[in-house]
Coordinates of C-alpha atoms and ligand atoms in Angstrom, one line a residue:
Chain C
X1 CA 1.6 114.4 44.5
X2 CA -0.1 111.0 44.8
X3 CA 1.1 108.9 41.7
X4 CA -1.5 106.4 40.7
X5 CA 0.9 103.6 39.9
X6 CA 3.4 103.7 43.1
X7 CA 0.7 103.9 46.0
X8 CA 1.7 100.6 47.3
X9 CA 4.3 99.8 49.6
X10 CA 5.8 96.6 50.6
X11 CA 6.1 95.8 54.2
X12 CA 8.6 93.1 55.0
X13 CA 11.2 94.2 56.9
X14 CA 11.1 96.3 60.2
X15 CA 12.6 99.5 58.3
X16 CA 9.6 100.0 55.8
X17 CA 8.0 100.7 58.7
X18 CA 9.4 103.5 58.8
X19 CA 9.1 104.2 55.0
X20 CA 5.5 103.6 55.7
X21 CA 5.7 106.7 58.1
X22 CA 7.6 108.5 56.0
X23 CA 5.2 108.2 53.0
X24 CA 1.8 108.5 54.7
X25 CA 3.2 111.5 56.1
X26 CA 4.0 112.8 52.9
X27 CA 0.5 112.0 51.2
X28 CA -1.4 113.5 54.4
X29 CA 0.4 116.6 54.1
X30 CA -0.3 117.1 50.9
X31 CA -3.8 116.6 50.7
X32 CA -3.9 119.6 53.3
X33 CA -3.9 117.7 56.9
X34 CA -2.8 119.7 60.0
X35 CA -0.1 118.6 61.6
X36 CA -2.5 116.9 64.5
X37 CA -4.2 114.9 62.3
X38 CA -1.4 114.2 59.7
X39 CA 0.3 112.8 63.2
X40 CA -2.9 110.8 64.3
X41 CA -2.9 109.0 60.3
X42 CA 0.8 108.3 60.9
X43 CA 1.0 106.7 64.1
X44 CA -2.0 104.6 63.1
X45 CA -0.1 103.6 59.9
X46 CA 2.6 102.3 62.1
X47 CA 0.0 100.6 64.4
X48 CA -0.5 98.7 61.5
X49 CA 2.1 98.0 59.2
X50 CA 3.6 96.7 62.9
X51 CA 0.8 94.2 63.2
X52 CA 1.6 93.3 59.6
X53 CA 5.2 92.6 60.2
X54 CA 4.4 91.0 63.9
X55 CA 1.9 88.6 63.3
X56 CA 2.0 87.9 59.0
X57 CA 5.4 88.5 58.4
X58 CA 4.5 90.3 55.5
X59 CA 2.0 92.5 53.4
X60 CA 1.2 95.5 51.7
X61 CA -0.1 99.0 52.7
X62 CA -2.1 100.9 49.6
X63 CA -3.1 104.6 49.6
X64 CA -5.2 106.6 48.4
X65 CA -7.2 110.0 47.9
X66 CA -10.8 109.6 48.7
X67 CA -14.1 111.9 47.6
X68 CA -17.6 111.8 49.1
X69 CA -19.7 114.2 49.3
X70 CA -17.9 117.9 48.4
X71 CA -15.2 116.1 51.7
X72 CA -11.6 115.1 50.5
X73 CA -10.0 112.2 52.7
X74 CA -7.5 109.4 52.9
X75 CA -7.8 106.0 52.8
X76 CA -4.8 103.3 54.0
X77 CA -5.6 100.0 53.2
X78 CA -3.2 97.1 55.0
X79 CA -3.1 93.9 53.7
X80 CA -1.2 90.4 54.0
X81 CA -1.7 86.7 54.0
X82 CA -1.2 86.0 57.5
X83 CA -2.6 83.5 59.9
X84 CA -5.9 86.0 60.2
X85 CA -6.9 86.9 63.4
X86 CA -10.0 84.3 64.6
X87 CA -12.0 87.0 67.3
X88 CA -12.1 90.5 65.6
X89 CA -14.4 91.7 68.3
X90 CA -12.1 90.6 71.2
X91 CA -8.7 91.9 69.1
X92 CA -10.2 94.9 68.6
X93 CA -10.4 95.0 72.5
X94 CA -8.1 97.8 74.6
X95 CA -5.5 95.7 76.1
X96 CA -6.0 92.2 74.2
X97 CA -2.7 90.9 72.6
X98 CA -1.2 87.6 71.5
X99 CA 1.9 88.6 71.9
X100 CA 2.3 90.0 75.2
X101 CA 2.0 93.4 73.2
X102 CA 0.2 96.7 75.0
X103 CA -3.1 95.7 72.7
X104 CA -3.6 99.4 72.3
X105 CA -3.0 98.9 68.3
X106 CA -6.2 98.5 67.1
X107 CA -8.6 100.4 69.1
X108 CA -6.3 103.4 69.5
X109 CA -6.0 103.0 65.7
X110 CA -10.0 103.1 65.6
X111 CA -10.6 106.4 67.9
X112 CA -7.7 108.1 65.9
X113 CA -9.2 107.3 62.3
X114 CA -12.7 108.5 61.4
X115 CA -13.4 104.8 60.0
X116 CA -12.0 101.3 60.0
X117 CA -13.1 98.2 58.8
X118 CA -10.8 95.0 59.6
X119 CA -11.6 92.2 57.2
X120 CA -10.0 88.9 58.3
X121 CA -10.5 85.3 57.3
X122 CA -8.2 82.3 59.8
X123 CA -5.6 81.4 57.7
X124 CA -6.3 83.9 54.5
X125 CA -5.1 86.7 56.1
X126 CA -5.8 90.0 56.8
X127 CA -7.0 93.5 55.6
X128 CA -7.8 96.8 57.7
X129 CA -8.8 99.4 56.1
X130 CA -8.6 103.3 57.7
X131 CA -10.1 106.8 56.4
X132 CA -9.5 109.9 58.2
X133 CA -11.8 113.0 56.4
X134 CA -10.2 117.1 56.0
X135 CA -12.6 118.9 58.4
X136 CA -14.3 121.7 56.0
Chain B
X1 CA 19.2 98.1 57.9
X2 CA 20.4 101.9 59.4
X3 CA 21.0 102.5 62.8
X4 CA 20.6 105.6 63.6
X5 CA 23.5 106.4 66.4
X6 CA 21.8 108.0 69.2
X7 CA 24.1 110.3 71.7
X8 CA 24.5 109.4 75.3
X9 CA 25.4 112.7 76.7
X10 CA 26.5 112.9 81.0
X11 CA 26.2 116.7 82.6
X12 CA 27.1 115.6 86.5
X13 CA 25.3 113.1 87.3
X14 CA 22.9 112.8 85.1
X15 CA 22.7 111.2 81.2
X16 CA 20.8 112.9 78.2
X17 CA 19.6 110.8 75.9
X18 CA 18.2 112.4 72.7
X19 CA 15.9 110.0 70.8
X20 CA 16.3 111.0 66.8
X21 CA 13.0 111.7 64.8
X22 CA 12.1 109.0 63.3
X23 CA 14.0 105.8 65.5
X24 CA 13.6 102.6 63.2
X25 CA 12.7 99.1 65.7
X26 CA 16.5 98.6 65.9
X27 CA 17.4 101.7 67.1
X28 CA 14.8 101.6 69.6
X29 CA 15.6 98.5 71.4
X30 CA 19.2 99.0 71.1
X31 CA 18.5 102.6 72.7
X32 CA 17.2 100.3 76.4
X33 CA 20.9 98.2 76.3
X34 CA 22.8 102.0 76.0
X35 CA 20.8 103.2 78.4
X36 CA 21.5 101.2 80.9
X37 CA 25.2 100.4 80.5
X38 CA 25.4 103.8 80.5
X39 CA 23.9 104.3 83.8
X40 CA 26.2 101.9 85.2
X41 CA 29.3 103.1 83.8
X42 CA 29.0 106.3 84.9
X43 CA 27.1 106.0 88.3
X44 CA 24.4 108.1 86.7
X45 CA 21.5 108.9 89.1
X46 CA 19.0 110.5 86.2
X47 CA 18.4 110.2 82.7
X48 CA 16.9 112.8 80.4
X49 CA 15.0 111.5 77.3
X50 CA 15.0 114.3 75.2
X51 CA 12.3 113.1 72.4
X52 CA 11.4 117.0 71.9
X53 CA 12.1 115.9 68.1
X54 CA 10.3 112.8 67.8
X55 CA 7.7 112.9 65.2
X56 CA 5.0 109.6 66.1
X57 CA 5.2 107.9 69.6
X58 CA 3.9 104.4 68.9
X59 CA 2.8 102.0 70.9
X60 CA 5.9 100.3 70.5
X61 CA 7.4 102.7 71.5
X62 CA 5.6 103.7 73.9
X63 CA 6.4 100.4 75.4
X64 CA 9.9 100.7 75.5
X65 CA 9.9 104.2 77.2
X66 CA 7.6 102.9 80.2
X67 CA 9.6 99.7 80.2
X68 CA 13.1 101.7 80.0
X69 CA 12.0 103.9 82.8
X70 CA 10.9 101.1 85.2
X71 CA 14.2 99.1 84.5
X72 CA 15.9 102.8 85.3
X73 CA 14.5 102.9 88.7
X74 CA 15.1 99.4 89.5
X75 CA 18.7 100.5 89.2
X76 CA 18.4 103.4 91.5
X77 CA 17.6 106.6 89.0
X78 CA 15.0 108.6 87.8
X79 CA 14.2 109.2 84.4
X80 CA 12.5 112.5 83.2
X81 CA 10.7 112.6 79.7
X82 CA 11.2 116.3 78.1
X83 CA 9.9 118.4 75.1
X84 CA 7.0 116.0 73.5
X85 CA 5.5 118.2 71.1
X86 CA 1.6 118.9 71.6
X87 CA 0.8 116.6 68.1
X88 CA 2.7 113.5 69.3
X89 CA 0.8 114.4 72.9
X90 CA -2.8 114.3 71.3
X91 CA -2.1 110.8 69.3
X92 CA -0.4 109.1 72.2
X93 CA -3.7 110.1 74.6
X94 CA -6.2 109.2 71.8
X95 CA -4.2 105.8 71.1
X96 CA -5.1 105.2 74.5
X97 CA -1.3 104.8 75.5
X98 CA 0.0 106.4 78.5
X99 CA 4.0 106.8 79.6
X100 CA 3.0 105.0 83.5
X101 CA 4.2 107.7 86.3
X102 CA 7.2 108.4 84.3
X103 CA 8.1 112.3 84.9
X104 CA 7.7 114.5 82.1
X105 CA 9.1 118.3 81.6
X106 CA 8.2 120.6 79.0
X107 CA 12.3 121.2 77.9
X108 CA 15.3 119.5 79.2
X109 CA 16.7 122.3 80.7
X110 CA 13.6 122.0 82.8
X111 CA 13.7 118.3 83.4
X112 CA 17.5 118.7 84.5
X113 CA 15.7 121.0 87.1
X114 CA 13.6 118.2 88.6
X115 CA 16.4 115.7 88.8
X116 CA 18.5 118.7 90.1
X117 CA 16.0 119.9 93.2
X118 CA 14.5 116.0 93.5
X119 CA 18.3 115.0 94.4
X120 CA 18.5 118.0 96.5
X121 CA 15.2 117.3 98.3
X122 CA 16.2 113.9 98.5
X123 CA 19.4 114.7 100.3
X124 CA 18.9 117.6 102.3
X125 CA 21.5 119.3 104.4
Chain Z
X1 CA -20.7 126.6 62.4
X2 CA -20.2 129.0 66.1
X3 CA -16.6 129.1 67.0
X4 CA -16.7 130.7 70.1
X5 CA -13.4 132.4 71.0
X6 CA -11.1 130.6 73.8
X7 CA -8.9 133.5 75.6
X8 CA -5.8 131.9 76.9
X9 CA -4.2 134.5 79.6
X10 CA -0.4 134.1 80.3
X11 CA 0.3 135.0 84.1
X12 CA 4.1 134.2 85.2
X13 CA 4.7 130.8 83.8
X14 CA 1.0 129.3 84.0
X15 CA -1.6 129.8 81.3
X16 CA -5.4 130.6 82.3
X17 CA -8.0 129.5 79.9
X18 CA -11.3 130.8 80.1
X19 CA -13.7 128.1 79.1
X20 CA -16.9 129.8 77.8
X21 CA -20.5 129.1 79.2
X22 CA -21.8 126.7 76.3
X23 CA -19.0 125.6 74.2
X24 CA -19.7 123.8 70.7
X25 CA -18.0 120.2 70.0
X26 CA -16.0 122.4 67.8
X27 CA -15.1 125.0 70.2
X28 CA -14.2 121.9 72.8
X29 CA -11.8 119.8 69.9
X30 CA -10.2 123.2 68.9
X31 CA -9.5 123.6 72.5
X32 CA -7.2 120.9 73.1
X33 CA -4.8 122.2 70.3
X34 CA -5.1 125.6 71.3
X35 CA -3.8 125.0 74.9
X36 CA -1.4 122.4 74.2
X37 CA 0.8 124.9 71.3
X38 CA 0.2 127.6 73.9
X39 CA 1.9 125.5 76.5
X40 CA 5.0 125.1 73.9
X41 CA 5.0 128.0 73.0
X42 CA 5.0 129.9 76.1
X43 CA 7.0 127.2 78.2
X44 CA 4.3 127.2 80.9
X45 CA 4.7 124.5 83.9
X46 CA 1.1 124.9 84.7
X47 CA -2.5 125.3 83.0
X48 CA -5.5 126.7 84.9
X49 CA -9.2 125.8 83.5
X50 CA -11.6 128.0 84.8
X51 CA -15.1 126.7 84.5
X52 CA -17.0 128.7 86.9
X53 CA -19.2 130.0 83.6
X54 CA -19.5 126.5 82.2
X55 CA -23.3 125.3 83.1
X56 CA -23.1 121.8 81.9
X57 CA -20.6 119.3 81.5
X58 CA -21.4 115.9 79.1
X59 CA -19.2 113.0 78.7
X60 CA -18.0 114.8 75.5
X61 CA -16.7 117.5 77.6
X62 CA -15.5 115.4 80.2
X63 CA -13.6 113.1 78.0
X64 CA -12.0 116.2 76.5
X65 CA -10.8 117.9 79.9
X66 CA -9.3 114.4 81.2
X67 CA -7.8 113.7 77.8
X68 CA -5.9 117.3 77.4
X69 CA -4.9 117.0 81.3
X70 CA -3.5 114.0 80.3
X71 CA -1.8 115.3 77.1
X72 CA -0.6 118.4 79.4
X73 CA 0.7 116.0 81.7
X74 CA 3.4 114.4 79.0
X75 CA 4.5 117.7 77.5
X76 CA 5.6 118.0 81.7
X77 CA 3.4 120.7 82.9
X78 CA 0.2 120.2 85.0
X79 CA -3.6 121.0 85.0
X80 CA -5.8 122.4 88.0
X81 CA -9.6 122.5 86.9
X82 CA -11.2 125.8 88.6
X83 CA -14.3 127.1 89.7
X84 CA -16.7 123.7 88.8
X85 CA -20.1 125.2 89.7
X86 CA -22.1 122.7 92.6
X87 CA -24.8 122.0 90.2
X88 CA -22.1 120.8 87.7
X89 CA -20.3 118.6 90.2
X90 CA -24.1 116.7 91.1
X91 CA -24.8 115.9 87.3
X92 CA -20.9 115.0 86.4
X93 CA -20.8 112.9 89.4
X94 CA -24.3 111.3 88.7
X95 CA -23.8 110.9 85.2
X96 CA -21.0 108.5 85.8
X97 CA -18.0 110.9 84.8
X98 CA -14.8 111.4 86.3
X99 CA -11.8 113.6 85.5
X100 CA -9.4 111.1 86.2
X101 CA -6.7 112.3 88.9
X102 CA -7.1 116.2 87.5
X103 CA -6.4 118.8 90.1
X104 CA -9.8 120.6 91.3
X105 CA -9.8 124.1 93.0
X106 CA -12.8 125.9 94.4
X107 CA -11.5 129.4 92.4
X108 CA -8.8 130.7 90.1
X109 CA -6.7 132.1 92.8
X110 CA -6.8 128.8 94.5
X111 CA -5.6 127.1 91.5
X112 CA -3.0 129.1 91.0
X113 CA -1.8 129.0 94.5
X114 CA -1.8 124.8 93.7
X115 CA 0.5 125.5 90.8
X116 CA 2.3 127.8 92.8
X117 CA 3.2 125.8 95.7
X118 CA 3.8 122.7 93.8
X119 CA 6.4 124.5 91.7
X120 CA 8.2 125.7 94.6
X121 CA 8.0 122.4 96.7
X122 CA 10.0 120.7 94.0
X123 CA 12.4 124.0 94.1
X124 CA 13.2 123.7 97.9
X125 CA 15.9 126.7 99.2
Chain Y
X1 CA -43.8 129.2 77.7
X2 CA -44.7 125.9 75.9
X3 CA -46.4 126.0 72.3
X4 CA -47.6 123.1 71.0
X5 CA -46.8 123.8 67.7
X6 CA -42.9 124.3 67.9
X7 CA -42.3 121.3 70.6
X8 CA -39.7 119.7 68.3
X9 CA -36.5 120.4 67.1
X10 CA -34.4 118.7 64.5
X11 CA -30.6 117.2 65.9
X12 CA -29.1 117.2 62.7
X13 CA -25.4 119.1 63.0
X14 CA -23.4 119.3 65.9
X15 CA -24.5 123.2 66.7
X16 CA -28.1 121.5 67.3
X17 CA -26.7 120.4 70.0
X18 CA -26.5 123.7 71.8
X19 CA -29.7 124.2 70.4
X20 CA -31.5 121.7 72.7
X21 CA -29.8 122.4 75.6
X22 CA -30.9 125.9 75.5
X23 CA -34.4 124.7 74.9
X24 CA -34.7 122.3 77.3
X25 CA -33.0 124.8 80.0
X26 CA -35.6 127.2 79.3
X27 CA -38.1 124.9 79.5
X28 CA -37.6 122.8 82.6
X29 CA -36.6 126.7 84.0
X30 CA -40.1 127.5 83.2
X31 CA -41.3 124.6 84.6
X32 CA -40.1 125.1 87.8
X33 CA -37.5 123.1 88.3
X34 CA -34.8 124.0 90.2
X35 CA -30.7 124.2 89.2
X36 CA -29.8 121.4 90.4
X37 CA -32.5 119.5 88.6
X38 CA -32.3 121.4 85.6
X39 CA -28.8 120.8 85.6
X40 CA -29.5 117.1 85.4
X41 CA -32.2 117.6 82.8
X42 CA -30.1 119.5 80.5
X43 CA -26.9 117.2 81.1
X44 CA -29.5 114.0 80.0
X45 CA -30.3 116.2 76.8
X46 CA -27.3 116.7 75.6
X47 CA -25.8 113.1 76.1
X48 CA -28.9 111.9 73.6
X49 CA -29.0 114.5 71.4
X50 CA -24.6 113.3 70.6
X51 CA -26.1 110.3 70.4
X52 CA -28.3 111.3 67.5
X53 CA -25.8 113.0 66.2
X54 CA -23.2 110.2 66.6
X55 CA -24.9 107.0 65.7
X56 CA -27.9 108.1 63.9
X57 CA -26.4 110.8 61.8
X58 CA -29.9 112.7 62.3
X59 CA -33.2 113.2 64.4
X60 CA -35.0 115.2 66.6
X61 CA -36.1 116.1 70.2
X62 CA -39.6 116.9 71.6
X63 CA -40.3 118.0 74.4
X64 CA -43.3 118.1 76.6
X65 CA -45.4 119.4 79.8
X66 CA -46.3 116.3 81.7
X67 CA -49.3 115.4 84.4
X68 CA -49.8 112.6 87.0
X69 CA -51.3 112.6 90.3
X70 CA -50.9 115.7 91.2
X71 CA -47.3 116.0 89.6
X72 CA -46.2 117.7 86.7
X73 CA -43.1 117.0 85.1
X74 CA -40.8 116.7 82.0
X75 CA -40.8 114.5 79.1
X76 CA -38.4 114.9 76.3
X77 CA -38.2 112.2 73.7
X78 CA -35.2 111.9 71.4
X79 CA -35.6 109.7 67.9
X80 CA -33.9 108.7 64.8
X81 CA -33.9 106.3 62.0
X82 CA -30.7 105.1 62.4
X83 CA -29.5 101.8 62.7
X84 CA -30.8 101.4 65.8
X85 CA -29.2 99.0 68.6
X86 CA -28.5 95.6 68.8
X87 CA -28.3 94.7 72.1
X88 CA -29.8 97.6 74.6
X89 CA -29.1 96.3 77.5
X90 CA -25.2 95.7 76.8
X91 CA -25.6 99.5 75.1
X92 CA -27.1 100.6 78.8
X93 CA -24.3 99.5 81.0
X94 CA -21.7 101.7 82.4
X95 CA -18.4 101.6 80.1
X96 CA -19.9 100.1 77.1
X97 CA -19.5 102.0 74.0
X98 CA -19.1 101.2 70.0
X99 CA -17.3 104.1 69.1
X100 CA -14.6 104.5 72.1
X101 CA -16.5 106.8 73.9
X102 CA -16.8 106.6 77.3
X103 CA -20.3 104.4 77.6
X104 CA -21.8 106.4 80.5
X105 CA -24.6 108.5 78.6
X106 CA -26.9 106.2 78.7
X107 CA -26.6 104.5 81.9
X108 CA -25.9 108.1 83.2
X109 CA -28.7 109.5 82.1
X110 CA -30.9 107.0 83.6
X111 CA -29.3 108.2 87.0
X112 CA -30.1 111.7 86.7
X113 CA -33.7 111.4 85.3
X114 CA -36.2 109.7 87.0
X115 CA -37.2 107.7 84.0
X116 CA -35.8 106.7 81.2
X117 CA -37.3 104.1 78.5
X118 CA -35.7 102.6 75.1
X119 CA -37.0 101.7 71.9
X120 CA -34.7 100.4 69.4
X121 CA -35.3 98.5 66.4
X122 CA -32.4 97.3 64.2
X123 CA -32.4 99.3 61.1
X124 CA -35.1 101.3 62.0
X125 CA -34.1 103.4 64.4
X126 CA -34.6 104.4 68.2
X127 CA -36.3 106.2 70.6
X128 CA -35.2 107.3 74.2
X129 CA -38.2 108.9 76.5
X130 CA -36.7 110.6 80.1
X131 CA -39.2 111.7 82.3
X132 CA -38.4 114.2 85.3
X133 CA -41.0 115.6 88.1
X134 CA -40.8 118.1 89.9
X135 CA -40.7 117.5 93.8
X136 CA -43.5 118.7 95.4
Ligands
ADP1 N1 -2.4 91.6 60.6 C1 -2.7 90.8 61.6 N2 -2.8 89.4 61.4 C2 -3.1 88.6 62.4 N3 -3.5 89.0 63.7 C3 -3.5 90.3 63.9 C4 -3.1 91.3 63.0 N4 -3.2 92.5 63.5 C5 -3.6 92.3 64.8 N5 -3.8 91.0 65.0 C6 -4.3 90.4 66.3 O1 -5.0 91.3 67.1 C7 -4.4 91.5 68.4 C8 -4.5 92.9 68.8 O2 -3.7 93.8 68.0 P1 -3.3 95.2 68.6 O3 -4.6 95.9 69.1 O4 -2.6 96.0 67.5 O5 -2.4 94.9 69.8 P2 -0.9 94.3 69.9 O6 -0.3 94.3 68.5 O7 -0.2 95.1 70.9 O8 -1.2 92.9 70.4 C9 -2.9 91.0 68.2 O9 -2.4 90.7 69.4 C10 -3.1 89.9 67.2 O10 -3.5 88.7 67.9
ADP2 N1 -29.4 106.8 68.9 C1 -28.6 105.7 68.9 N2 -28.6 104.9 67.7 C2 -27.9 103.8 67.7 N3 -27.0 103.3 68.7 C3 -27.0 104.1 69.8 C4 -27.8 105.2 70.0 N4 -27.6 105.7 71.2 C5 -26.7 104.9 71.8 N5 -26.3 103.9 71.0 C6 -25.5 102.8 71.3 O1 -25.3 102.6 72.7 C7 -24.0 102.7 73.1 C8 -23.8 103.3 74.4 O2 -24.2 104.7 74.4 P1 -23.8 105.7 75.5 O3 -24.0 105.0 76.9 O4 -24.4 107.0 75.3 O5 -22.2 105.8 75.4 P2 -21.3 106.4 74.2 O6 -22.1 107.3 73.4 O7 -20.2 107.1 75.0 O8 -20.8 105.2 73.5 C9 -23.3 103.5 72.0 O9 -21.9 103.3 71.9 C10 -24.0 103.0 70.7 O10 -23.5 101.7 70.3

């Protein structure tokens, strides 16, 4: 069950990525995701909190259940106070990377999700924010 | 921070490597060092990565699979891929990743097959 | 919404899917899962697509049939598209679309004479 | 054959789709075009009509009988109110796509018609006419 008061989740070190996996696979599951799509919200979670701990060091990943319209959903929001990334549209690019990296992270991330939104300011940091919708 | 051991196995020639469910960063790019000593220490000429219980195939990875395999080759052996389940298959394609022409089977018994008959091909009698 | 049923015909080790005349976008994203646990479950080393009924093929189809050819292609079994009808294979072509490297065959039996003789090259006597 | 009355039909879930492929085979059938060209015409449908459905949530086709010089032919127009597109000619070329799709419904559909025009206005929407004749 999704606890209002523990649906953040501290990314600093290389293993909570992994409890980042662990956790979005748990809240997926429960809010009734097949095991495709509960696998497409995981591997972009790990996109992301790996971008977090690549280029900011640091940051946060919230969750949370989302409503709209009779549809049930989940959002992932990933946050930190990294160096920001200046060219959105050219990071969000197949194959663009700063560090030598595939550059598959965020537009793989985008056709996985049903939405994202990457908010980014140079030298304020970064948030992306992912929703994936339960097919009726 | 855990690192999950991960068992080299040799059956002839050939090493099996089964990745473990959920391989932390660590594990991962310790897993390309093993590999490769192992190769060399026991004059392997394949290597089976058995990831039929890996859970989310990231592009990281991703990365070290593709980059494990070519490194393989350059030492003179092949390397099959076996068992990704059809889930991890639909979110590798759809992140846009792809393995390069590493060889895949559907089981390792299979993918000791290919390694079997491809050595067999490749030294006929 | 229509969900036209997919029949998905086990002969030997390769599965046959029937791809129906006008299939929805859900009938095409249901698709993909359906062959994919098929090919797990049944352990097949080859899948045969037979779109001989299939009257038009869009970029949504397309992308679908390269994409699960692709995801076949790392579980470790492999795809042979059958039966494309002529006028099909103007408009795909004209529209722009390919199906990446996919296997073509003019019929069913052809294609599964492909997956046939490919299975037994790599199994040489 | 073609009443004026019902030349129009509403893209506004995914089974419309279908809907307007049907229509438009039967009636650039009945107009006398032949497989291969109706082939063509109904591939060009469908690629708008996801359009619609993908980008302006909602729309509609028409359809209609057309004369000149001695020609007749096909017109279908496709509109919506969406949000219309910024930069058409970018949207035109081969590979270019906002969504990760694979960019080539637009450009390709150009190909296989023999005319294609667009009308886009940001936030207001857009309109796509294809013509086809038949050869003589
Ligand atoms: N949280 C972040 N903070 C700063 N820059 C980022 C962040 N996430 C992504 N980027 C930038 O966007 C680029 C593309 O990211 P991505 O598509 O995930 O590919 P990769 O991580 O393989 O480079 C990165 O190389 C980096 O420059
Ligand atoms: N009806 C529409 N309303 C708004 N934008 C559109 C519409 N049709 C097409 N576009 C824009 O044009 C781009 C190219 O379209 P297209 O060539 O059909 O490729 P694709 O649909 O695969 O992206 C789309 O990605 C979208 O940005």
């Amino acid at each position: 069950m999704i606890e209002k008061q523990d649906h953040e989740i501290p990314i600093r070190l290389e293993s909570d990525i992994i409890t980042v996996r662990k956790q979005v696979r748990t809240v997926a599951t429960d809010l009734g995701f097949g095991l495709t799509d509960v696998t497409r919200i995981v591997t972009s979670a790990s996109e992301l909190a790996r971008n977090i701990m690549s280029y900011a060091g640091a940051g946060v990943m919230r969750w949370f259940a989302i409503e709209s319209e009779h549809r049930t959903g989940i959002e992932l929001t990933f946050a930190d106070n990294g160096p920001g990334i200046i060219d959105i549209e050219a990071a969000s690019e197949p194959g663009y990377s700063s560090n030598g990296g595939l550059g598959m992270g965020l537009p793989g991330t985008k056709r996985l999700m049903d939405e994202m939104e990457i908010q980014s300011e140079v030298g304020e940091g970064t948030t992306v924010i992912i929703k994936k919708w339960l097919k009726k | 921070m855990t690192n999950e051991g991960i068992a080299v196995i040799k059956v002839r020639d050939v090493l099996m490597v089964v990745i473990p469910p959920e391989p932390d960063d660590e594990t991962v790019s310790n897993l390309q060092n093993q590999i490769l000593r192992a190769i060399e220490k026991n004059e392997a000429s394949g290597l089976v990565l058995d990831i039929s219980t890996v859970e989310v195939l990231d592009s990281y990875f991703a990365r070290m699979v593709s980059e494990t395999t070519k490194m393989v080759a350059l030492m003179g052996a092949r390397t099959v891929i076996a068992g990704m389940r059809p889930s991890v298959a639909i979110a590798t394609i759809e992140l846009g990743l792809t393995l390069g022409n590493t060889l895949t089977a559907l089981s390792v018994d299979r993918a000791f097959d290919i390694l079997h008959n491809a050595s067999n091909g490749m030294k006929p009698r």
